[in-house]
Amino acid sequence: MAALQSYAADWDAQGTPVWFTTWLPLLERFRARVGDLLNAPSGSTAIAPSVSVALTTLATGLPLPPGRDKVLIGELDFPTIGHQWLSRPGFQVEFVPSEDGMTIPPEAFAERIDSRTALVATTHLFYTTGYLQDVRAIAAAAHASGALCLIDGYQTCGCVPLDVAEMDCDAFVGGCLKWVSGGPGNAFLYVRPELIPRVRPQGTGWFATRDPFSFTLQELVWADDARRLETGTWAVGCHYAGLAGLEMVLDVGVANIQERLRDLTDRILERCDEAGVKTFTPRERSKRCGIVTLECDRPEEVESRLLAAGVIVDSRPGRVRLSPHWCVTEDELERGMDLVLDQVQAAARTRS
Ligand SMILES: Cc1ncc(COP(=O)(O)O)c(C=O)c1O
């Protein structure tokens, strides 16, 4: 809230010059903090208004291996990943199935990667089950066949320690809306530094050029760094909030947040087991973080009853999703779970 108030105050006090004194430096700091979050080198991160836009830019901009047209996507991935390549006639999209509806082992990707595969694009943590994928294994399988690997880490930014070099992915997209608590309009992307000189998005803008303020119309000279993945003027107010969220989670420590969330999800799973409510989230602590989904009849109705009782959950088809953040106390979790389990069981009783 304080960050959003300073946005208004800076603008009011300075007028247009605020761009140069405050706003452009703030965007630079935002890119640097994203670098800290991903453990990515300076110049390899860029800002995007949403993860979908970041994926659109990468879908045309990544230097994919020539002569290949297949994109492999996990069956449990977020829809916008599929849409990116389904909308492009030049690509054949293949979805890697999940045997148990909860996980996809890296071997299932590896088995389907062949000499036609240009890209493996998948999420770090599945939004409907909370399963944390082994990115390094998926990237290794892609690279072994000459394909690239793109990871959507929207559900791990701010709650799982990230290291793009260790994961060995070629591109990574994420944002501040979810576990970074920085609000919308604050997505970002990373591209492996060696690939950046060959990145040429088909769809760009003046802020992707080396010197936007040269106002050069008749030629396009890309920025040398990942800024070439950006487009036009940024929604700066959003980035005040996004930067505050980033600095807060970096200050608290993402590894600390991860431990806390795993403790909370341990307890949620225990409460569900005691109540006999089915869950779709892995038991193994290292394979999940902050999300647990529960089987639920009429999840939208359950969601609105819980909201009226002061508990915020999400509904997804056939499920409710619980995602407590690190600020939730043990006592709040117990009281929240009493209400969640009551509602889920009441919905099941009216079915039978
Ligand atoms: C993993 C994942 N990727 C992408 C998105 C969509 O992001 P955006 O709305 O910024 O395009 C979501 C939204 O919930 C998500 O969970």
CSV table of N, CA and C and ligand atoms in Angstrom, one decimal, residues 50-52 78 80 123 127 152 154-155 178, ligand 1:
chain,number,residue,atom,x,y,z
A,50,SER,N,1.9,-9.5,-18.7
A,50,SER,CA,1.3,-10.7,-18.2
A,50,SER,C,2.2,-11.9,-18.6
A,51,VAL,N,1.9,-13.0,-18.0
A,51,VAL,CA,2.7,-14.2,-18.4
A,51,VAL,C,2.3,-14.6,-19.9
A,52,SER,N,1.0,-14.4,-20.2
A,52,SER,CA,0.6,-14.7,-21.6
A,52,SER,C,1.3,-13.9,-22.6
A,78,PHE,N,-1.0,-24.9,-17.3
A,78,PHE,CA,-2.0,-23.8,-17.4
A,78,PHE,C,-2.4,-23.6,-18.9
A,80,THR,N,-3.0,-21.2,-20.9
A,80,THR,CA,-2.4,-20.2,-21.8
A,80,THR,C,-1.1,-20.7,-22.5
A,123,THR,N,4.9,-26.0,-17.0
A,123,THR,CA,5.0,-25.2,-15.8
A,123,THR,C,5.8,-25.9,-14.7
A,127,TYR,N,-0.9,-25.9,-11.4
A,127,TYR,CA,-1.8,-25.0,-10.7
A,127,TYR,C,-3.0,-25.8,-10.2
A,152,ASP,N,7.3,-22.1,-17.2
A,152,ASP,CA,6.4,-21.1,-16.6
A,152,ASP,C,6.4,-21.3,-15.1
A,154,TYR,N,5.2,-19.3,-12.8
A,154,TYR,CA,4.3,-18.3,-12.1
A,154,TYR,C,3.9,-18.8,-10.7
A,155,GLN,N,3.8,-20.2,-10.6
A,155,GLN,CA,3.3,-20.7,-9.3
A,155,GLN,C,4.5,-21.0,-8.3
A,178,LYS,N,1.2,-13.7,-7.8
A,178,LYS,CA,0.8,-14.8,-6.9
A,178,LYS,C,1.6,-14.8,-5.6
B,1,LIG,C1,1.1,-21.3,-14.1
B,1,LIG,C2,0.3,-20.1,-14.7
B,1,LIG,N1,0.7,-19.6,-15.9
B,1,LIG,C3,0.1,-18.6,-16.4
B,1,LIG,C4,-1.0,-18.0,-15.8
B,1,LIG,C5,-1.7,-16.9,-16.5
B,1,LIG,O1,-1.0,-15.7,-16.4
B,1,LIG,P1,-1.4,-14.3,-17.1
B,1,LIG,O2,-2.8,-14.1,-16.7
B,1,LIG,O3,-0.5,-13.3,-16.5
B,1,LIG,O4,-1.3,-14.5,-18.5
B,1,LIG,C6,-1.5,-18.5,-14.6
B,1,LIG,C7,-2.6,-17.9,-14.0
B,1,LIG,O5,-3.2,-18.3,-13.0
B,1,LIG,C8,-0.8,-19.6,-14.0
B,1,LIG,O6,-1.2,-20.2,-12.9
